[in-house]
XYZ file of C-alpha atoms in Angstrom:
597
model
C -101.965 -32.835 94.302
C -103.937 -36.633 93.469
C -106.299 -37.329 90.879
C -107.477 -40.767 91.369
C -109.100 -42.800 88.719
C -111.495 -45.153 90.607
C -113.202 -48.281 89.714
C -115.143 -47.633 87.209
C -118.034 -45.395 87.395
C -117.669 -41.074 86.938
C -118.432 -39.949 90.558
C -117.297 -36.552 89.558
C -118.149 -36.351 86.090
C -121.916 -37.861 85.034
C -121.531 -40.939 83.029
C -122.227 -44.612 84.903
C -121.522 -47.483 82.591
C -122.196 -51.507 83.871
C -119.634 -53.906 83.177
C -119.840 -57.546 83.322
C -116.997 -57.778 86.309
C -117.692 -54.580 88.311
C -118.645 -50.850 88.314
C -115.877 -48.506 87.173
C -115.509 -45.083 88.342
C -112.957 -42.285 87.698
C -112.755 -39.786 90.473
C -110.529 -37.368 92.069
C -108.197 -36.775 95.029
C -107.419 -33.120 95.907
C -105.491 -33.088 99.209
C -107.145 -36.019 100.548
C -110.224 -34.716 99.457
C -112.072 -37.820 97.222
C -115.259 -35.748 95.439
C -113.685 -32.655 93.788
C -114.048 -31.890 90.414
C -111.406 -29.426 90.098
C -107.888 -28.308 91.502
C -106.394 -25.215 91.483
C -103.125 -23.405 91.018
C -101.968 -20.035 91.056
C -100.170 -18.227 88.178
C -97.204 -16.138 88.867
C -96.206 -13.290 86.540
C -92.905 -13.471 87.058
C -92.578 -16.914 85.089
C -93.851 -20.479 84.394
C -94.236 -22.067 87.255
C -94.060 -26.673 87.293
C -96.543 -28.416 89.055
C -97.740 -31.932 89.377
C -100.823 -34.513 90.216
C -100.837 -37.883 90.842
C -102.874 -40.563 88.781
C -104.079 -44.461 89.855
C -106.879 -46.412 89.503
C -109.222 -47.710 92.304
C -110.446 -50.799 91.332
C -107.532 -53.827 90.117
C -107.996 -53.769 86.044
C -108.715 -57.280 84.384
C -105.940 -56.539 81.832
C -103.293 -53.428 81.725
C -104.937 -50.057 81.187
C -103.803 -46.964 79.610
C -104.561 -43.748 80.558
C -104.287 -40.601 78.704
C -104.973 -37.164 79.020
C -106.051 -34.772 76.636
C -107.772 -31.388 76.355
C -104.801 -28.732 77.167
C -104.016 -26.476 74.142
C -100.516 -25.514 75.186
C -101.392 -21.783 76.237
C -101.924 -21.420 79.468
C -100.764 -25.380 80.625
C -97.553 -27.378 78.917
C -96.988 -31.110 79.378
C -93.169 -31.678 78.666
C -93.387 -34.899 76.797
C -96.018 -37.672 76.127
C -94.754 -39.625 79.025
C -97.105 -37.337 80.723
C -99.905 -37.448 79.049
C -100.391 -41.596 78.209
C -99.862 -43.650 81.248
C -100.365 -47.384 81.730
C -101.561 -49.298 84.891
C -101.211 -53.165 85.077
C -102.303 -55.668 87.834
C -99.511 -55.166 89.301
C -99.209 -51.607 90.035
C -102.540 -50.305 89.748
C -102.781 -48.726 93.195
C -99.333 -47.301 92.999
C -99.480 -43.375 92.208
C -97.913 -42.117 89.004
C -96.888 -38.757 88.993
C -98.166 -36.023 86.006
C -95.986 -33.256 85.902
C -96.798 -29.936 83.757
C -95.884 -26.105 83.479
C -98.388 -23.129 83.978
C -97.447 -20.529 81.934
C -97.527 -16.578 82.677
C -99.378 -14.566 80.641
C -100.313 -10.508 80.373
C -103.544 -10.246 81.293
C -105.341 -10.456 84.974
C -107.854 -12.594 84.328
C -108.406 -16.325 85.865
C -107.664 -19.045 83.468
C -109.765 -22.333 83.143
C -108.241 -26.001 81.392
C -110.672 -28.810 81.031
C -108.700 -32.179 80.865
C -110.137 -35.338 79.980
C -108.809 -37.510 81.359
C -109.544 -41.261 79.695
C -109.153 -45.138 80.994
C -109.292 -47.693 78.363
C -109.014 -51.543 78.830
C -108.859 -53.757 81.264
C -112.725 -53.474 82.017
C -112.366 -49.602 82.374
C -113.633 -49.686 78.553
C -113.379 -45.590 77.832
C -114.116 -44.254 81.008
C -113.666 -40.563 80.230
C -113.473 -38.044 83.316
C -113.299 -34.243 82.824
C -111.041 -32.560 85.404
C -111.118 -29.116 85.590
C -107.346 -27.049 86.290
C -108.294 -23.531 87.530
C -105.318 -20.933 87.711
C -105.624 -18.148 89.665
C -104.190 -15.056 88.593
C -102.027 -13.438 91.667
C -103.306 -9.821 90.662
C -107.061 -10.403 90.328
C -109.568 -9.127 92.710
C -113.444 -9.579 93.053
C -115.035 -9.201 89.694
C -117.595 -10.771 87.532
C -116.798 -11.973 83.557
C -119.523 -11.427 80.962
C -119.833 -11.388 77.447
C -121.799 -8.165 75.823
C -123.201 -8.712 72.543
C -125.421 -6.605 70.525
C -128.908 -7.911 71.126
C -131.213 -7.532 68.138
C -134.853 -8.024 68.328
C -136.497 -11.258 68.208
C -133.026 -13.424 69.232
C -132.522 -14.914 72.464
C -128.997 -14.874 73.553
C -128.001 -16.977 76.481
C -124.532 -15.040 77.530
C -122.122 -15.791 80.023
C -121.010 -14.680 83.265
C -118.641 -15.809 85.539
C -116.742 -14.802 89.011
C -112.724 -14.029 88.542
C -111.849 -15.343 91.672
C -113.212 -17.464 94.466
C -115.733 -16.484 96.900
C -115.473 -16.820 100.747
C -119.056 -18.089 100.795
C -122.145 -18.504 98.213
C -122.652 -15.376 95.892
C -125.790 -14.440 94.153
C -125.937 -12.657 91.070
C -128.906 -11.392 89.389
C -129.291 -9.242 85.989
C -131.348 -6.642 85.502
C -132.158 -4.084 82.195
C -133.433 -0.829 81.798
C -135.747 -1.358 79.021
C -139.050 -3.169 79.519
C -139.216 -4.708 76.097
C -136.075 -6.790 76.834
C -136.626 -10.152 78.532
C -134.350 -11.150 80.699
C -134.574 -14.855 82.912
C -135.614 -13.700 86.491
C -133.754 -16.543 87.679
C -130.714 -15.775 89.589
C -127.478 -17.351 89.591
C -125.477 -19.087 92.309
C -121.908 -19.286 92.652
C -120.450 -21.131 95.828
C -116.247 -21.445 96.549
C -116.319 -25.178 94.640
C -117.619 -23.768 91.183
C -117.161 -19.968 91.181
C -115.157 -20.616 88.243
C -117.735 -22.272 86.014
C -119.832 -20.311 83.913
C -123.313 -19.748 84.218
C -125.648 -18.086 81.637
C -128.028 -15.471 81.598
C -130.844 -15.508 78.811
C -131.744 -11.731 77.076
C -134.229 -11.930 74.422
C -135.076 -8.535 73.252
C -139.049 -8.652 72.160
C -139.836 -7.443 68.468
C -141.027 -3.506 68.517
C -143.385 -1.629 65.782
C -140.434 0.779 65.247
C -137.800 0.698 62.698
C -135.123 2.137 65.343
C -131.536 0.536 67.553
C -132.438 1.017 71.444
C -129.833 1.207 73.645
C -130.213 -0.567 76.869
C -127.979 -0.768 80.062
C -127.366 -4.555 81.903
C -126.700 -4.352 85.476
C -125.083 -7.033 87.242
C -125.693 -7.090 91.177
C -123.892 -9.515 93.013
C -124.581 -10.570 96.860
C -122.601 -12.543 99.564
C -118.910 -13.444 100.622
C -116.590 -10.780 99.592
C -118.586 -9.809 96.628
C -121.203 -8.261 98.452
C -122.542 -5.148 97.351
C -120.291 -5.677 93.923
C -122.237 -3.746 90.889
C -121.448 -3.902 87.227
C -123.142 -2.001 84.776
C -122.757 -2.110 80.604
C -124.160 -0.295 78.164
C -125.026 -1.872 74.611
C -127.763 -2.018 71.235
C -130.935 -3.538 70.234
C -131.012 -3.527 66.278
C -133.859 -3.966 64.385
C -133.093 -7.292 62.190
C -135.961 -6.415 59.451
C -133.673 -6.011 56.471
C -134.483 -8.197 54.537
C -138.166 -7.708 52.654
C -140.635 -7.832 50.125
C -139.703 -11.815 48.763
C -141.703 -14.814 48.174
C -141.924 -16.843 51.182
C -142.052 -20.100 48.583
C -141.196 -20.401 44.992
C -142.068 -23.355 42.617
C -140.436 -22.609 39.485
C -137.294 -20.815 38.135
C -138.949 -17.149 37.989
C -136.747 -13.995 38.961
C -138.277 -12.272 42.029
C -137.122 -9.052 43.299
C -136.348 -8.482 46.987
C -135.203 -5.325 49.138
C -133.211 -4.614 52.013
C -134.185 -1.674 54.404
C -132.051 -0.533 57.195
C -132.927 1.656 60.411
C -130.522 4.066 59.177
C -129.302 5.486 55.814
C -125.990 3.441 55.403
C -123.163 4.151 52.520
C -120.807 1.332 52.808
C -123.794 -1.341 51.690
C -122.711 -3.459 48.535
C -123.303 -6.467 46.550
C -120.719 -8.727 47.932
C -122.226 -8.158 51.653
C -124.618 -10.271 50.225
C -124.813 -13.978 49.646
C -127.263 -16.216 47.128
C -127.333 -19.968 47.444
C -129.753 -21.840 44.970
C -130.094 -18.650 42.349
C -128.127 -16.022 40.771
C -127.540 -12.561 42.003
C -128.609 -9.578 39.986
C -127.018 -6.159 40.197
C -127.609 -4.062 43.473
C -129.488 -0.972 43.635
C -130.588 1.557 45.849
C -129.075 4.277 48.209
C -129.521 5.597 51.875
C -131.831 3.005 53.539
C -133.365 0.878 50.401
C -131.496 -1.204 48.189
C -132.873 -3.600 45.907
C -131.804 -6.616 43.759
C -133.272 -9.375 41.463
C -132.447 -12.603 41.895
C -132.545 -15.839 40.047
C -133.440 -19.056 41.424
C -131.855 -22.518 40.189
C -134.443 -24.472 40.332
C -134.832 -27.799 42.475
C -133.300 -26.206 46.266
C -134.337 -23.504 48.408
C -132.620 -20.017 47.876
C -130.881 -18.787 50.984
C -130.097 -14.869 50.867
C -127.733 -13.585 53.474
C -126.653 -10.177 54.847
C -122.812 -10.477 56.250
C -121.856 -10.257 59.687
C -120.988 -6.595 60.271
C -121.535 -5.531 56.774
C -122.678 -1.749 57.712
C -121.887 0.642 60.213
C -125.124 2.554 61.686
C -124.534 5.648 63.147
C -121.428 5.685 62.263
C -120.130 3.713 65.359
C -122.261 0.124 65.527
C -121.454 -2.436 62.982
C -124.472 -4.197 61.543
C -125.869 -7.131 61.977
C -123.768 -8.766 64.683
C -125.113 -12.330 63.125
C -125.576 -12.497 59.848
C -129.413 -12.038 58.584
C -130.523 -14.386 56.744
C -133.972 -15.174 54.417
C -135.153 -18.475 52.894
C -137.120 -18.724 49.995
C -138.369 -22.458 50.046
C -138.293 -24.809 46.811
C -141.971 -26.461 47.529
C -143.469 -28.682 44.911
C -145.481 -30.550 48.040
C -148.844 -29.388 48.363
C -149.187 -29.244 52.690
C -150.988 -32.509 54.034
C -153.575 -32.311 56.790
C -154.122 -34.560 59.762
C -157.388 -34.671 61.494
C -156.820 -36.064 65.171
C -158.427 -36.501 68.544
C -161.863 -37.413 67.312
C -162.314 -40.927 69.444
C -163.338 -43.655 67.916
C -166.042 -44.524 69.618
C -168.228 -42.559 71.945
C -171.232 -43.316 74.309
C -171.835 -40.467 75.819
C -172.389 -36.209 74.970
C -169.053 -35.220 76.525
C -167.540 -32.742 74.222
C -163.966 -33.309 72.722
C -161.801 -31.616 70.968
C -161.230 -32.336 67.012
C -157.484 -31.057 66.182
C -156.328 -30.013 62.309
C -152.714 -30.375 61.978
C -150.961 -29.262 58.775
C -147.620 -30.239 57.968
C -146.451 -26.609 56.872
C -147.752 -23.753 57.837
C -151.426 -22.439 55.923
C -153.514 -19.455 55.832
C -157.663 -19.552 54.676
C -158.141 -22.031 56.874
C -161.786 -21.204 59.277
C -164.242 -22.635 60.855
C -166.384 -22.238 57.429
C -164.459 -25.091 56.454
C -165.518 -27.686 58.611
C -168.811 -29.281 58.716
C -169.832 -31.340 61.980
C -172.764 -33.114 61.940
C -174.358 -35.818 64.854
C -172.920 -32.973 67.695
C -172.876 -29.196 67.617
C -169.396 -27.077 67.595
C -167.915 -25.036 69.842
C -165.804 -21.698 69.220
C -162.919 -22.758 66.165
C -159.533 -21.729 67.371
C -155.957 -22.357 65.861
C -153.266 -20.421 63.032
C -150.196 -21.845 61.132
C -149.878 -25.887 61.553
C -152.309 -26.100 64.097
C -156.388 -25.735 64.621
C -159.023 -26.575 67.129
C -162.489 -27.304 67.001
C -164.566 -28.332 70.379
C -167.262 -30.820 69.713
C -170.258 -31.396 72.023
C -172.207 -34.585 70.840
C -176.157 -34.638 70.352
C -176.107 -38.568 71.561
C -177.264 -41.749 69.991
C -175.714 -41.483 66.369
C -172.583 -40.460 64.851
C -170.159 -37.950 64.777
C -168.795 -37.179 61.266
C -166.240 -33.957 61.192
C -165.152 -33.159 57.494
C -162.859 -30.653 56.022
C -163.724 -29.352 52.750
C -161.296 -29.762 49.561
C -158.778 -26.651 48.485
C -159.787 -24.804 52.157
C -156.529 -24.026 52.955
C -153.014 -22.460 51.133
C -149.348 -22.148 52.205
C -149.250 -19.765 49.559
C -148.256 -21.980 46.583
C -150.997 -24.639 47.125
C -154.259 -25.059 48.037
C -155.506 -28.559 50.482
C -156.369 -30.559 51.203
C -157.038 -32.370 47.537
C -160.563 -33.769 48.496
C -163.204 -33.655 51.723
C -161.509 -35.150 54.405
C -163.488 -36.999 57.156
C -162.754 -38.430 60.868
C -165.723 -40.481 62.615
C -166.689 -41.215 66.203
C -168.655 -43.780 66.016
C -172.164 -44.092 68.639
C -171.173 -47.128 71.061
C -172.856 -47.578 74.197
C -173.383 -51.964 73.596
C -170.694 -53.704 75.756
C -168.683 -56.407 74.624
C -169.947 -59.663 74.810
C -168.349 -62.603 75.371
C -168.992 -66.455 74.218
C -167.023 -69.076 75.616
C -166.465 -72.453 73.735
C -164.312 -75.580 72.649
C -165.268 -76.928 76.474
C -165.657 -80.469 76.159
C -169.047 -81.770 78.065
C -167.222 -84.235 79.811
C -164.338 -85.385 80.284
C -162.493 -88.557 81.777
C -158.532 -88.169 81.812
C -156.154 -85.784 82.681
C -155.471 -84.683 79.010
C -155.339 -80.819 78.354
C -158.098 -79.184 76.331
C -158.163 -75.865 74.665
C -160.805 -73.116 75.662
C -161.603 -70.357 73.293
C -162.830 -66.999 74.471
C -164.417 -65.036 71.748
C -165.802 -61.531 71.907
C -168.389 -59.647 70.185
C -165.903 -56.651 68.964
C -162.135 -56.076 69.757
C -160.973 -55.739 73.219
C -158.220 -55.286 75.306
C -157.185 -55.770 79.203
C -158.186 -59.449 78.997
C -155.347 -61.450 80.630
C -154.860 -64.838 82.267
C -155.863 -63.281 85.995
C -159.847 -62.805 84.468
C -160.066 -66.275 84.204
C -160.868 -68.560 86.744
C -160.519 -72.326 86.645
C -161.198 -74.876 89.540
C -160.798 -78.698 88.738
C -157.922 -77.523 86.417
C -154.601 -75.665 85.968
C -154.533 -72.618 83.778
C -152.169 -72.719 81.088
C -150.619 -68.775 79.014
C -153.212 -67.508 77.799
C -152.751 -66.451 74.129
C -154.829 -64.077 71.524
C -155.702 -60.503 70.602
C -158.060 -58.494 69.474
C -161.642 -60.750 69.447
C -159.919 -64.097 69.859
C -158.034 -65.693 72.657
C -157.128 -69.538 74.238
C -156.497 -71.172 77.461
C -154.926 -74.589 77.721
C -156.679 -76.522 80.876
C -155.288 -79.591 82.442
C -157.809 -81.192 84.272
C -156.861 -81.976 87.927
C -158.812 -85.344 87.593
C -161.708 -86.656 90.233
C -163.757 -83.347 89.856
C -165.650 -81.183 87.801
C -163.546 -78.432 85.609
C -165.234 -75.013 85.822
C -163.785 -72.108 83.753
C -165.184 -68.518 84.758
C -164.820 -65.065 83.375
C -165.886 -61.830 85.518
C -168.170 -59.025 84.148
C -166.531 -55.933 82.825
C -162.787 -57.484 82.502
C -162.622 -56.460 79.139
C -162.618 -53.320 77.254
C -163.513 -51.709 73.265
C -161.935 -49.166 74.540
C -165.063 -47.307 76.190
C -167.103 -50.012 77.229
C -166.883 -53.037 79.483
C -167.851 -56.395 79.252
C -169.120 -58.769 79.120
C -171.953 -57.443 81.103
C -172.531 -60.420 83.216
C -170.037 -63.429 84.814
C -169.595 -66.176 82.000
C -169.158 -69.800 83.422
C -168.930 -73.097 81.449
C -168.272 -77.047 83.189
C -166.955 -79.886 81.832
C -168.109 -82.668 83.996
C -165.912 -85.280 85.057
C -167.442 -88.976 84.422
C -165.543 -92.230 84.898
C -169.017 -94.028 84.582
C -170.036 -95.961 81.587
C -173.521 -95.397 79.877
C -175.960 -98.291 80.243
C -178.597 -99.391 77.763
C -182.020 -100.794 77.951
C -183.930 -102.700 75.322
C -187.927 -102.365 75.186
C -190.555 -102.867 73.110
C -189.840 -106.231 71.824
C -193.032 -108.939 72.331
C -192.243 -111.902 74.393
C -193.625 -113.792 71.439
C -194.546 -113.009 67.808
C -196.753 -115.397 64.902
C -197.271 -112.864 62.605
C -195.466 -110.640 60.076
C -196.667 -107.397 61.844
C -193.705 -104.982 62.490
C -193.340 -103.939 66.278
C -190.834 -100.800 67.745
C -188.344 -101.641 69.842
C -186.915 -98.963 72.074
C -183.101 -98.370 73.321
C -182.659 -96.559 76.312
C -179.332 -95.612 77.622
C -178.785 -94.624 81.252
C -176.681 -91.028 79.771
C -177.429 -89.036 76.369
C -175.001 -90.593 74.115
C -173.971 -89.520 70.470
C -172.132 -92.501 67.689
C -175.202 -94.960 68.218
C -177.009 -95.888 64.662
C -178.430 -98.250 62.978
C -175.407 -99.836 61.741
C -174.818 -100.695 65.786
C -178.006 -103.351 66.188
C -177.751 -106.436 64.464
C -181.383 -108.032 63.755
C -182.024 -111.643 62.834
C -185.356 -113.233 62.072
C -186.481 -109.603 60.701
C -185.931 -106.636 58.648
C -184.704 -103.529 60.164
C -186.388 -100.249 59.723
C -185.096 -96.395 60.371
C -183.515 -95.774 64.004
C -184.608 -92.573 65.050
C -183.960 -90.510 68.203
C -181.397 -88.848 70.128
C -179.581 -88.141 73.756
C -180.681 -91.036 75.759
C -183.326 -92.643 73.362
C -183.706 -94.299 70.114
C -186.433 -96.386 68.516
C -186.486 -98.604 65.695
C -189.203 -100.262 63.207
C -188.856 -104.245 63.057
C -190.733 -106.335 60.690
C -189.982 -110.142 61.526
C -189.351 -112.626 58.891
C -191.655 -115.143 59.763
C -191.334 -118.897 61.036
C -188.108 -117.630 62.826
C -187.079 -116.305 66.428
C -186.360 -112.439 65.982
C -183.598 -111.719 67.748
């Protein structure tokens, strides 16, 4: 028999872990056999019987690893010493087998026996590989038969129970569960067993519904197997479903230190029912009273915790012959000095449109008094109002063109200490149907080097979905485009020798229900390596008067920085320089007896 611990990933088990040098793995020989998760071994009742595997890894370690194995308890399996249970691998020998060696012990009963090891690599790079290997021993009496576990159901718990085969099948077996009472649910899923894991165990769910009476059924599970030599095998079993209602008639919440009184009724009239079956945490016990099927006590709370009152396991006997309850039942008062809080959601923010939604009321505990009288809708009219407990529904159909305002009225609902929510309470959807717009600016007109610039896009409202692909940019190189919300930039670098043009598409942009903006934005930033030339008109050949005269200054571009400060006038005063773009005029009066220049 060879278990092989492989470089370093579980193939057998489930875990895969990535080291920095390689993948590690720990999986198992069986015969030759690389992929089984188990091996198996028969146990002989005539005394303990010593058997062996083999462990090494599959991948060379970076360092020496140890293994150990742990997970036998020393009943059914013994490992002589620890030499057989820590191991360690080194460079050297890594791919040399070391041999385990252990004893199965023989024991009274029939029944298979299952031993999980786990088998665990540390160090080296194999950094806690843990593998589970599974030892079945077959008991040398047993013949085709199915394990289960019968509890006593009681109403209202699900009880996932489990079943396995007690020895291995010569092909796939089916087994499927059926009860004779209708008001016990059992999964209608049926279970598989094939020869590699016949001996794992599988589970059945029963939940047994709740019932109006006050009565223990009894109810018969059948177990049907099909296929290999356990076809045809039946197993039937007959057990109870107990009423759990026992404990009544207590405060579901308490807020103060008050005694309350609470009762406990069973099915059955019961004599062996006394005050230490029962257990109080946060209070004081009071005596017990009460015969046959009612008892009653007071109890005490502390103050500042819950009060937990508990029936113990098996503390009655109904009918004489079932002990009562088979879990222990258990009521909690809750310590609440937290009024409930209420959540209004999925109310959009925005709408454009009369498409109903659906407005949800969420409390944080559950609340009763809570109805459709309690919420006022205005801007749309309401549908049917649905909901109990945490949770509550209202459809909304809007009227169009305005608002939709959904409020809850103050103190509309209780959890039975406290009434909420405080004050009104109020969600919007907002009337939306304008797409965002979009300005773009910070382009320079003109430009004449290859120096970046910065573009800003700004939007009307906040908008998402606008990346770096809706922009488009010829004469330049995009740069990351940055921003949120209203706001975002784009560096540029201008290619040179052309024209930069920076264009956004319609509709690349969303408030969340509309798109914009609603038509292509473009701006240019002209390239010009040309210098603006002026022309000076307006001035008279000759002058022999004082009479002021206008020149005019044309330039061959419009121009920005030229004022008055920039012509120098002799011979004459200067006047105001008006004018813009590509023209300016000015007022000269001349001095007299002098050239004006």
């Amino acid at each position: 028999m060879k278990i092989l611990l492989g470089s370093l990933c579980v193939i057998l088990c489930s875990s895969i872990i990535l080291h920095s040098y390689a993948f590690a793995q720990i999986f198992a020989i069986n015969n030759g056999d690389n992929s089984t998760e188990n091996i198996t071994y028969r146990e002989s009742h005539t005394g303990a019987s010593i058997e062996t595997f083999e462990l090494k890894l599959g991948e060379q370690p970076t360092d020496d690893v140890r293994v150990t194995i742990s997970g036998h308890v020393g009943e059914d399996i013994v490992f002589p010493d620890d030499s057989n249970t820590s191991l360690t691998f080194t460079n050297f020998n890594w791919n040399t087998g070391q041999i385990v060696t252990f004893s199965i012990l023989a024991d009274v009963d029939t029944e298979n026996d299952q031993i999980t090891l786990q088998i665990t690599a540390s160090g080296g790079g194999y950094s806690s590989i843990v593998k589970e290997l599974n030892v079945v021993i077959i008991d040398e009496f047993s013949t085709p038969n199915i394990y289960h576990e019968i509890p006593v159901f009681e109403e209202g718990i699900a009880i996932a129970h489990r079943v396995h085969l007690t020895i291995p099948p010569t092909e796939k077996v089916t087994l499927n569960l059926s009860v004779n009472d209708r008001g016990v649910y059992v999964n209608t899923n049926d279970l598989t067993f094939t020869p590699q894991d016949w001996w794992r165990d599988k589970f059945f769910v029963v939940f047994p519904h709740f019932d109006d009476n006050s009565i223990s059924e009894k109810i018969t599970l059948t177990y049907t197997a099909s296929g290999g030599n356990y076809d045809g095998f039946t197993r039937s079993h007959a057990t109870y479903v107990v009423d759990r209602d026992v404990i009544t008639n207590y405060p579901k919440k308490i807020n103060s230190s008050a005694a309350f009184s609470v009762t406990f009724t069973f099915v059955e009239p019961v004599r062996d029912f006394d005050s230490g079956d029962v257990t109080v945490t946060g209070g004081t016990k009071g005596a017990l009273s009460g015969t046959g099927q009612s008892y009653s006590m007071e109890i005490r709370p502390t103050g500042g915790s819950d009060v937990v009152i508990s029936v113990a396991k098996h503390a009655v006997t109904i009918n004489g012959i079932l002990a009562f309850p088979a879990t222990p039942v258990i009521a909690t008062i809750l310590w609440d000095i937290t009024a409930p809080t209420l959540s209004i959601s999925g109310v959009p923010d925005k709408i454009n449109s009369t498409l109903p939604f659906k407005a949800s009321f969420t409390f944080n505990e559950s609340v009763t008094g809570f109805d459709a009288n309690d919420v006022t809708v205005t801007g749309a009219t309401s549908g049917t109002f649905t909901g109990s407990g945490t949770t509550y529904s209202l459809p909304v159909t809007p009227l169009g063109n305005e608002n939709v305002v959904i409020s809850v009225a103050a103190n509309s609902a209780t959890d039975g200490l406290y009434t909420v929510p405080n004050t009104q309470q109020t969600e919007t959807a907002a009337w939306d149907a304008t797409a965002p717009e979009l300005t773009i600016s910070d382009v320079p007109e003109k430009i004449n080097n290859l120096t970046p610039f910065t573009v800003e896009f700004t939007f009307s409202e906040s908008v998402t979905e606008f990346d770096v692909s809706d922009v488009a940019v010829t004469g330049g190189a995009k740069g990351v485009l940055i921003g949120s919300g209203t706001t975002y930039s784009l560096p540029i670098t201008p290619s040179g020798g052309s024209n930069v043009v920076v264009t956004v598409g319609a509709n690349v942009a969303t408030d969340g229900l509309n798109t914009g903006p609603s038509t292509q934005q473009s701006e240019t930033v002209v390239w010009d390596v040309t210098v603006p030339t002026l022309s000076i008109s307006g001035v008279p050949e000759k002058i022999n008067n004082r009479t002021p005269f206008t020149v005019e200054f044309t330039f061959s571009e419009s121009v920005t920085e030229f004022d008055v400060s920039d012509v120098a006038v002799t011979g004459g005063a200067k006047g105001v320089l008006t004018g813009s773009g590509t023209t300016y005029t000015m007022a000269i009066t001349p001095s007299g007896n002098a050239n004006v220049v």
